Short mmCIF file of C-alpha atoms and ligand atoms in Angstrom, two decimals:
data_model
loop_
_atom_site.label_atom_id
_atom_site.label_comp_id
_atom_site.label_asym_id
_atom_site.label_seq_id
_atom_site.Cartn_x
_atom_site.Cartn_y
_atom_site.Cartn_z
CA MET K 882 -56.50 -42.18 273.45
CA ALA K 883 -54.70 -44.33 271.02
CA LYS K 884 -52.03 -43.34 268.88
CA ILE K 885 -53.39 -42.13 264.91
CA ARG K 886 -51.03 -43.49 262.59
CA GLY K 887 -51.68 -42.96 258.82
CA SER K 888 -51.34 -45.68 255.87
CA VAL K 889 -51.25 -44.52 251.87
CA THR K 890 -51.89 -47.11 248.77
CA ILE K 891 -49.51 -46.23 245.11
CA ASN K 892 -51.45 -47.45 241.85
CA LYS K 893 -48.18 -47.94 240.94
CA GLN K 894 -49.15 -47.84 237.17
CA TYR K 895 -50.08 -44.28 237.05
CA CYS K 896 -47.08 -43.17 239.53
CA LYS K 897 -44.11 -41.54 236.71
CA GLY K 898 -41.36 -41.42 239.51
CA CYS K 899 -41.10 -37.90 239.79
CA GLU K 900 -40.04 -38.27 243.77
CA LEU K 901 -41.68 -35.36 244.35
CA CYS K 902 -44.45 -37.34 247.56
CA VAL K 903 -40.90 -38.87 248.85
CA TYR K 904 -39.77 -35.29 249.04
CA GLU K 905 -42.58 -33.99 250.86
CA CYS K 906 -43.46 -36.64 252.97
CA PRO K 907 -42.34 -35.19 256.44
CA GLN K 908 -42.17 -38.41 257.92
CA ASP K 909 -39.96 -39.37 255.42
CA SER K 910 -42.43 -42.83 255.17
CA LEU K 911 -42.34 -42.76 251.72
CA LYS K 912 -39.24 -44.46 249.05
CA MET K 913 -38.63 -45.18 245.86
CA SER K 914 -38.70 -48.36 244.57
CA THR K 915 -36.00 -50.10 242.31
CA LYS K 916 -38.25 -51.92 240.14
CA LEU K 917 -39.79 -49.93 237.03
CA ASN K 918 -43.92 -50.21 236.51
CA THR K 919 -45.08 -51.18 232.44
CA LYS K 920 -44.30 -47.65 231.40
CA GLY K 921 -40.78 -47.84 232.76
CA TYR K 922 -41.04 -45.38 235.74
CA HIS K 923 -39.23 -46.69 239.75
CA PHE K 924 -42.73 -46.03 241.37
CA ALA K 925 -43.12 -44.96 245.18
CA PHE K 926 -44.30 -47.25 247.68
CA LEU K 927 -44.85 -46.91 251.56
CA ALA K 928 -41.68 -48.39 253.27
CA GLU K 929 -41.57 -47.03 257.19
CA ASP K 930 -44.33 -46.90 259.41
CA THR K 931 -44.26 -43.57 260.23
CA CYS K 932 -47.05 -42.48 258.37
CA THR K 933 -49.31 -40.15 259.87
CA GLY K 934 -51.78 -39.99 257.62
CA CYS K 935 -51.04 -36.02 256.71
CA ILE K 936 -51.75 -36.64 253.03
CA ASN K 937 -49.16 -33.88 252.06
CA CYS K 938 -47.87 -36.74 249.59
CA ALA K 939 -51.39 -37.35 248.29
CA LEU K 940 -51.43 -32.99 247.51
CA VAL K 941 -48.43 -33.07 245.64
CA CYS K 942 -48.44 -35.98 244.05
CA PRO K 943 -49.30 -34.81 239.92
CA ASP K 944 -50.74 -38.56 238.65
CA ALA K 945 -53.49 -38.59 241.70
CA CYS K 946 -52.40 -42.22 242.51
CA ILE K 947 -52.35 -41.57 246.13
CA THR K 948 -55.24 -42.54 249.00
CA VAL K 949 -54.56 -41.71 252.37
CA TYR K 950 -55.76 -43.34 255.18
CA ARG K 951 -55.92 -43.17 258.88
CA GLY K 952 -56.69 -45.24 261.72
CA THR K 953 -54.99 -46.95 265.35
CA LYS K 954 -53.70 -50.01 263.95
CA LYS K 955 -50.29 -50.56 262.76
CA ASN K 956 -49.68 -50.90 258.89
CA GLN K 957 -49.79 -54.52 257.66
CA LEU K 958 -46.46 -55.61 255.70
CA SER K 959 -47.89 -56.67 252.43
CA THR K 960 -44.83 -58.78 250.79
CA VAL K 961 -42.27 -59.84 253.39
CA LYS K 962 -40.80 -62.90 251.79
CA LYS K 963 -37.32 -63.01 254.01
CA THR K 964 -35.66 -61.26 256.47
CA THR K 965 -32.58 -59.49 257.22
CA ASN K 966 -30.68 -62.84 258.04
CA SER K 967 -32.31 -64.38 255.30
CA SER K 968 -28.91 -65.14 252.04
CA SER K 969 -28.20 -63.12 249.99
CA LYS K 970 -28.72 -65.43 247.22
CA MET K 971 -32.39 -65.24 248.19
CA ALA K 972 -32.92 -61.96 248.35
CA LEU K 973 -31.01 -61.57 244.65
CA LYS K 974 -33.47 -65.03 243.25
CA ALA K 975 -36.45 -62.61 244.52
CA LEU K 976 -35.30 -59.35 242.48
CA MET V 551 -24.16 -50.20 242.75
CA TYR V 552 -26.77 -51.52 245.03
CA ASN V 553 -26.12 -53.48 247.65
CA MET V 554 -28.74 -56.12 246.80
CA VAL V 555 -29.42 -57.66 249.91
CA ASP V 556 -30.28 -53.79 251.12
CA VAL V 557 -32.70 -53.11 247.82
CA TYR V 558 -34.41 -56.82 248.98
CA ILE V 559 -34.72 -55.49 252.17
CA SER V 560 -36.29 -52.31 251.37
CA GLU V 561 -38.95 -53.12 249.50
CA ARG V 562 -41.16 -54.47 251.77
CA ILE V 563 -43.73 -52.65 250.66
CA LEU V 564 -46.98 -51.53 253.84
CA THR V 565 -50.43 -51.96 253.68
CA PRO V 566 -53.14 -49.85 255.31
CA ASP V 567 -54.87 -52.68 257.99
CA LYS V 568 -58.49 -52.88 256.72
CA SER V 569 -59.48 -51.46 260.07
CA MET V 570 -58.08 -47.69 258.74
CA ASP V 571 -60.09 -44.75 257.70
CA LYS V 572 -59.95 -43.52 253.97
CA VAL V 573 -59.30 -39.98 254.58
CA TRP V 574 -58.43 -38.73 251.31
CA GLU V 575 -58.41 -40.26 247.58
CA ARG V 576 -58.35 -38.94 243.64
CA PRO V 577 -61.52 -37.26 242.87
CA ASP V 578 -64.10 -38.64 240.96
CA LEU V 579 -64.61 -35.92 238.48
CA LEU V 580 -61.02 -36.43 237.23
CA ILE V 581 -61.02 -39.20 234.74
CA ASP V 582 -59.36 -43.05 235.75
CA VAL V 583 -57.15 -42.64 233.41
CA PRO V 584 -53.00 -42.00 233.13
CA ASN V 585 -52.67 -38.27 231.97
CA HIS V 586 -49.94 -37.50 229.30
CA TYR V 587 -48.33 -34.72 231.07
CA CYS V 588 -44.58 -35.24 231.85
CA PRO V 589 -43.60 -36.42 235.61
CA GLY V 590 -43.71 -33.78 238.04
CA CYS V 591 -45.47 -31.20 236.04
CA SER V 592 -48.23 -28.86 237.48
CA HIS V 593 -50.55 -29.19 234.91
CA SER V 594 -51.85 -32.47 236.10
CA VAL V 595 -51.83 -31.13 239.91
CA VAL V 596 -54.20 -27.97 238.76
CA HIS V 597 -56.44 -30.79 236.88
CA ARG V 598 -57.32 -31.95 240.29
CA LEU V 599 -57.63 -29.30 242.51
CA LEU V 600 -60.39 -28.22 239.55
CA MET V 601 -61.78 -31.11 239.93
CA GLU V 602 -61.54 -31.42 243.34
CA VAL V 603 -62.90 -27.91 243.66
CA VAL V 604 -65.78 -28.39 240.64
CA GLU V 605 -67.17 -31.90 243.24
CA GLU V 606 -67.08 -29.60 246.57
CA LEU V 607 -69.02 -26.96 245.44
CA ASP V 608 -71.10 -29.38 243.44
CA ILE V 609 -71.56 -28.02 240.24
CA MET V 610 -70.33 -30.85 238.22
CA GLU V 611 -73.85 -30.31 236.27
CA ARG V 612 -73.68 -26.82 235.27
CA THR V 613 -69.38 -26.52 234.75
CA ILE V 614 -68.35 -25.89 231.36
CA GLY V 615 -64.33 -25.74 230.79
CA ILE V 616 -62.41 -24.38 228.14
CA ALA V 617 -59.54 -25.73 227.20
CA PRO V 618 -56.57 -24.41 225.17
CA VAL V 619 -53.46 -24.98 223.18
CA GLY V 620 -50.87 -26.02 224.71
CA CYS V 621 -49.43 -28.77 226.80
CA SER V 622 -53.19 -28.85 228.37
CA VAL V 623 -55.29 -29.08 224.81
CA LEU V 624 -55.81 -32.61 225.97
CA ALA V 625 -57.80 -31.15 229.34
CA TYR V 626 -61.13 -32.30 228.23
CA ASP V 627 -59.90 -35.78 228.77
CA TYR V 628 -59.59 -35.87 231.70
CA LEU V 629 -61.88 -33.52 233.15
CA ASN V 630 -65.13 -35.01 233.81
CA VAL V 631 -67.13 -31.50 233.22
CA ASP V 632 -68.59 -30.71 229.73
CA MET V 633 -65.53 -28.87 227.28
CA GLN V 634 -64.82 -27.08 224.92
CA GLU V 635 -61.80 -26.44 222.80
CA ALA V 636 -60.70 -22.92 221.46
CA ALA V 637 -58.50 -22.27 219.25
CA HIS V 638 -55.18 -21.01 220.35
CA GLY V 639 -54.99 -18.25 222.92
CA ARG V 640 -59.14 -17.53 222.17
CA ALA V 641 -60.45 -19.52 225.04
CA THR V 642 -61.77 -16.37 227.31
CA ALA V 643 -63.68 -15.16 223.85
CA CYS V 644 -65.10 -18.44 223.69
CA ALA V 645 -65.81 -18.44 227.13
CA SER V 646 -66.71 -15.15 226.67
CA GLY V 647 -69.61 -16.06 224.20
CA ILE V 648 -70.87 -19.52 226.25
CA LYS V 649 -71.55 -17.53 229.18
CA ARG V 650 -73.41 -14.96 227.65
CA VAL V 651 -75.55 -17.45 226.30
CA PHE V 652 -75.69 -19.45 229.12
CA PRO V 653 -75.44 -16.68 231.86
CA ASP V 654 -76.14 -20.13 234.76
CA LYS V 655 -73.89 -22.14 234.04
CA ILE V 656 -70.54 -22.00 235.59
CA VAL V 657 -67.31 -21.35 233.00
CA PHE V 658 -63.83 -21.64 233.63
CA THR V 659 -60.96 -21.42 230.98
CA TYR V 660 -57.64 -23.29 231.54
CA GLN V 661 -54.69 -22.16 230.00
CA GLY V 662 -50.53 -21.34 229.25
CA ASP V 663 -48.66 -18.46 229.51
CA GLY V 664 -48.04 -18.55 224.85
CA ASP V 665 -51.56 -19.03 225.01
CA LEU V 666 -52.51 -16.18 227.66
CA ALA V 667 -50.08 -13.93 227.63
CA ALA V 668 -48.70 -14.58 223.56
CA ILE V 669 -50.98 -15.33 220.90
CA GLY V 670 -53.90 -14.52 223.18
CA THR V 671 -52.96 -11.23 224.96
CA SER V 672 -55.84 -9.20 223.13
CA GLU V 673 -58.40 -11.80 224.14
CA THR V 674 -57.30 -11.69 227.73
CA ILE V 675 -57.68 -8.18 228.03
CA HIS V 676 -60.73 -7.48 226.28
CA THR V 677 -61.66 -9.85 228.39
CA VAL V 678 -61.02 -8.80 231.67
CA ASN V 679 -61.81 -5.25 230.81
CA ARG V 680 -65.26 -6.33 229.85
CA GLY V 681 -65.31 -7.57 233.24
CA GLU V 682 -66.69 -10.98 231.76
CA ASN V 683 -68.21 -13.55 234.64
CA ILE V 684 -66.31 -16.47 234.11
CA VAL V 685 -62.67 -17.82 235.95
CA MET V 686 -59.64 -17.76 234.12
CA VAL V 687 -57.32 -20.33 235.16
CA PHE V 688 -53.14 -19.30 233.94
CA ILE V 689 -50.51 -21.68 234.20
CA ASN V 690 -47.66 -19.86 234.03
CA ASN V 691 -44.77 -21.86 233.44
CA GLY V 692 -42.41 -19.59 231.55
CA ILE V 693 -42.25 -21.31 228.54
CA TYR V 694 -43.85 -22.84 225.52
CA GLY V 695 -44.28 -26.40 226.92
CA MET V 696 -45.81 -28.71 223.88
CA THR V 697 -43.83 -27.18 221.13
CA GLY V 698 -40.33 -28.28 222.80
CA GLY V 699 -39.30 -25.26 225.08
CA GLN V 700 -39.30 -21.98 223.19
CA MET V 701 -39.38 -18.58 225.39
CA ALA V 702 -42.43 -17.95 226.16
CA PRO V 703 -43.74 -13.20 227.10
CA THR V 704 -43.02 -15.03 231.11
CA THR V 705 -39.62 -16.12 230.33
CA LEU V 706 -37.35 -14.35 233.14
CA GLU V 707 -34.06 -12.51 232.33
CA GLY V 708 -31.36 -14.94 231.25
CA ALA V 709 -33.30 -18.63 231.54
CA LYS V 710 -32.14 -20.82 228.49
CA THR V 711 -34.66 -21.76 225.68
CA SER V 712 -34.42 -23.44 223.17
CA THR V 713 -35.30 -19.91 221.38
CA CYS V 714 -33.02 -18.03 223.47
CA PRO V 715 -30.13 -20.68 224.14
CA GLU V 716 -27.72 -17.65 226.00
CA GLY V 717 -30.23 -16.95 228.29
CA ARG V 718 -33.48 -14.32 227.68
CA ASN V 719 -31.72 -11.33 226.96
CA LEU V 720 -33.91 -8.30 227.91
CA ASP V 721 -32.35 -6.14 225.64
CA LEU V 722 -33.56 -7.71 222.67
CA MET V 723 -36.12 -9.83 223.60
CA GLY V 724 -38.06 -7.50 225.81
CA HIS V 725 -39.19 -7.88 229.64
CA PRO V 726 -41.10 -10.96 231.11
CA ILE V 727 -44.68 -9.94 231.43
CA LYS V 728 -46.48 -9.70 234.82
CA ILE V 729 -49.82 -10.34 233.16
CA ALA V 730 -51.62 -10.30 236.21
CA ASP V 731 -50.81 -7.27 237.79
CA MET V 732 -51.30 -5.66 234.41
CA ILE V 733 -55.15 -7.04 234.10
CA ALA V 734 -55.40 -6.35 237.62
CA LEU V 735 -55.63 -2.79 237.08
CA LEU V 736 -58.32 -3.35 234.48
CA ASP V 737 -62.14 -2.58 236.42
CA GLY V 738 -63.80 -5.79 234.92
CA ALA V 739 -61.49 -7.36 237.19
CA TYR V 740 -63.22 -8.60 240.50
CA TYR V 741 -60.32 -11.17 242.46
CA VAL V 742 -56.83 -11.91 240.88
CA THR V 743 -54.67 -14.01 242.67
CA ARG V 744 -51.18 -15.93 242.09
CA GLN V 745 -50.52 -18.72 243.02
CA ALA V 746 -48.04 -22.08 242.73
CA VAL V 747 -48.20 -26.19 243.43
CA HIS V 748 -44.46 -26.84 244.09
CA ASN V 749 -45.66 -28.12 247.67
CA SER V 750 -48.48 -28.71 250.03
CA LYS V 751 -48.69 -25.72 251.27
CA THR V 752 -49.10 -24.06 247.98
CA VAL V 753 -51.46 -26.53 246.51
CA ARG V 754 -53.65 -26.18 249.49
CA LYS V 755 -53.54 -22.42 249.23
CA THR V 756 -54.10 -22.91 245.80
CA LYS V 757 -57.07 -24.84 246.28
CA LYS V 758 -58.81 -21.92 248.74
CA ALA V 759 -58.33 -19.30 245.35
CA LEU V 760 -59.98 -21.35 243.14
CA LEU V 761 -63.22 -21.86 245.54
CA LYS V 762 -62.85 -18.35 246.28
CA ALA V 763 -63.19 -17.88 242.80
CA PHE V 764 -65.63 -20.28 241.71
CA GLN V 765 -67.78 -18.90 244.51
CA TYR V 766 -68.09 -15.47 243.12
CA GLN V 767 -68.58 -16.97 239.46
CA ILE V 768 -71.55 -18.91 241.18
CA ASP V 769 -72.51 -15.74 243.38
CA GLY V 770 -72.63 -13.47 240.03
CA LYS V 771 -70.89 -11.49 241.67
CA GLY V 772 -69.57 -8.75 238.92
CA GLY V 773 -66.69 -9.39 237.72
CA THR V 774 -64.38 -12.22 235.84
CA SER V 775 -61.85 -13.83 238.50
CA PHE V 776 -58.10 -14.75 237.43
CA VAL V 777 -55.83 -17.15 238.83
CA GLU V 778 -52.58 -17.41 237.81
CA ILE V 779 -50.39 -20.51 238.97
CA VAL V 780 -46.67 -20.25 239.22
CA SER V 781 -45.89 -23.73 237.46
CA ASN V 782 -43.04 -25.94 236.23
CA CYS V 783 -42.15 -27.40 233.18
CA PRO V 784 -38.81 -30.04 233.91
CA SER V 785 -39.17 -31.30 230.52
CA GLY V 786 -39.03 -27.96 229.04
CA TRP V 787 -36.70 -26.50 231.85
CA LYS V 788 -34.47 -29.74 231.34
CA MET V 789 -34.74 -30.63 234.62
CA THR V 790 -35.87 -33.82 237.28
CA PRO V 791 -39.17 -32.09 238.48
CA LEU V 792 -37.66 -31.70 242.20
CA GLU V 793 -34.80 -29.45 239.93
CA ALA V 794 -37.69 -28.06 238.81
CA ASN V 795 -39.69 -27.50 241.29
CA ASP V 796 -36.43 -25.95 243.91
CA TRP V 797 -35.84 -23.27 240.48
CA LEU V 798 -38.76 -22.61 240.48
CA ALA V 799 -39.23 -21.42 244.49
CA LYS V 800 -35.88 -20.00 244.17
CA ASN V 801 -36.40 -17.67 240.79
CA MET V 802 -39.67 -17.40 240.03
CA PHE V 803 -41.27 -16.09 243.08
CA GLU V 804 -39.01 -13.22 243.39
CA TYR V 805 -40.88 -11.46 239.68
CA TYR V 806 -43.86 -13.36 240.14
CA PRO V 807 -44.16 -13.28 244.09
CA LEU V 808 -47.59 -14.96 245.47
CA GLY V 809 -50.80 -13.40 246.99
CA ASN V 810 -53.82 -11.93 246.20
CA ILE V 811 -53.18 -8.77 243.72
CA LYS V 812 -56.87 -8.09 243.56
CA ILE V 813 -59.70 -8.89 246.45
CA PRO V 814 -62.98 -7.74 246.38
CA GLN V 815 -63.36 -4.42 247.66
CA LYS V 816 -65.88 -5.40 250.54
CA GLU V 817 -63.15 -8.17 251.71
CA GLU V 818 -60.14 -5.26 252.06
C1 TPP L 2133 -52.48 -20.54 215.57
C2 TPP L 2133 -50.87 -21.28 216.13
N1 TPP L 2133 -49.99 -21.11 216.33
C3 TPP L 2133 -48.69 -21.63 217.17
C4 TPP L 2133 -49.31 -23.09 217.69
C5 TPP L 2133 -47.97 -23.97 218.19
N2 TPP L 2133 -47.91 -24.03 219.53
C6 TPP L 2133 -48.66 -25.13 219.79
S1 TPP L 2133 -48.81 -25.04 221.72
C7 TPP L 2133 -47.83 -23.10 221.80
C8 TPP L 2133 -47.41 -23.01 222.93
C9 TPP L 2133 -48.16 -23.40 223.96
O1 TPP L 2133 -47.71 -22.99 225.04
P1 TPP L 2133 -47.99 -22.70 226.70
O2 TPP L 2133 -49.67 -21.71 226.30
O3 TPP L 2133 -47.16 -21.47 227.32
O4 TPP L 2133 -48.63 -24.12 226.63
P2 TPP L 2133 -47.72 -25.15 227.80
O5 TPP L 2133 -47.56 -25.60 226.91
O6 TPP L 2133 -46.59 -24.14 228.51
O7 TPP L 2133 -48.66 -25.84 228.98
C10 TPP L 2133 -47.89 -22.87 220.37
C11 TPP L 2133 -47.31 -21.71 219.57
C12 TPP L 2133 -50.93 -23.51 216.92
N3 TPP L 2133 -50.73 -25.03 217.66
N4 TPP L 2133 -51.86 -22.35 216.24
S1 SF4 L 2134 -45.42 -37.92 243.47
FE1 SF4 L 2134 -47.17 -39.32 242.81
S2 SF4 L 2134 -45.92 -39.85 240.41
FE2 SF4 L 2134 -44.50 -38.69 241.57
S3 SF4 L 2134 -43.83 -40.20 242.44
FE3 SF4 L 2134 -45.06 -40.18 243.88
S4 SF4 L 2134 -46.56 -41.34 243.73
FE4 SF4 L 2134 -45.84 -41.60 241.69
S1 SF4 L 2135 -43.31 -29.94 228.38
FE1 SF4 L 2135 -43.95 -29.28 230.37
S2 SF4 L 2135 -45.88 -28.43 230.61
FE2 SF4 L 2135 -45.67 -30.02 229.00
S3 SF4 L 2135 -46.66 -31.52 230.15
FE3 SF4 L 2135 -43.65 -31.74 229.67
S4 SF4 L 2135 -43.41 -30.82 232.00
FE4 SF4 L 2135 -45.45 -29.62 231.67
MG1 MG L 2136 -46.58 -22.39 228.95
#
């Protein structure tokens, strides 16, 4: 049987940056962004492909902004622009 | 300072593959608007659980909620069921009237500790004593959140609030009130339980307790179901959400232990 993988999407405009989901995730899959949403909060996002879809993060999220998925395929990397060997100048520009 | 390159690299966001199935999402009955609660506040978790329960029991058409005065005064803006606002502390009086006029409706109250255990103590006790067939949801965050963090009857000994800046002094201010244990003594109480929502385990348990409480009302079992939820108030406690949940687990459960206080006799 193929390994069950999980994923989440987070409504970044509803997120209030409380970090409860990051703390609750047993797989350390989530991180807080250094960017801000329109309300001025740092929002959470799926940073590591270790999610199992256990829904723990969604259960503790006070703002009900997490949707959880399960499947057998790897997560997609949605916004990779440059990788580790990119020049720091490029990276700074992208911030 | 952040290492800019690291920061940039760590922000590659992963998204689900198209073949994945959705296994959890925001309940439809929780109106799709951002709520006004502070970051990390337990109120919002309980709002969501209530709507999950109403959805699961398929009773949205006949559920009536009573909103209190307190931070959750605007609960009707988020809960997509019929709602009634009550004067401060009087939610259970309102609920009693509504349930008696519409016995087929499923009626719940939602109150904070200032509302239910201070100004509304009398209504609370007499509603339970009459054994009104309603569900009472009690958010015990040990403080008056809405008005800026004053001492509540439930504030723990030594806890600092704006009206007891040196910490609650039992000689001067009396003891924190264990309202759930008190009303469990009343014959009208059918199901009394104390839960929490500070981590995923307790959230699961609280949902089960709420499901039970609503099911008892649907079955028309005689008596009031009372679900206390030991909650945080990060802003009132002047802590971050994580600190508040940690403080809650370390301090509140000792005085307000979690678990069932009264369960229907047949189930014992
Ligand atoms: C008759 C009356 N007295 C006082 C107030 C002021 N007041 C508003 S909310 C509140 C306390 C709310 O505390 P709690 O019920 O614990 O709710 P929380 O905000 O902590 O959820 C008080 C005293 C009021 N609105 N009406
Ligand atoms: S628990 Fe919800 S509101 Fe809090 S940081 Fe995570 S996604 Fe944002
Ligand atoms: S003041 Fe406290 S109870 Fe009110 S919304 Fe903020 S955290 Fe929640
Ligand atoms: Mg309160």
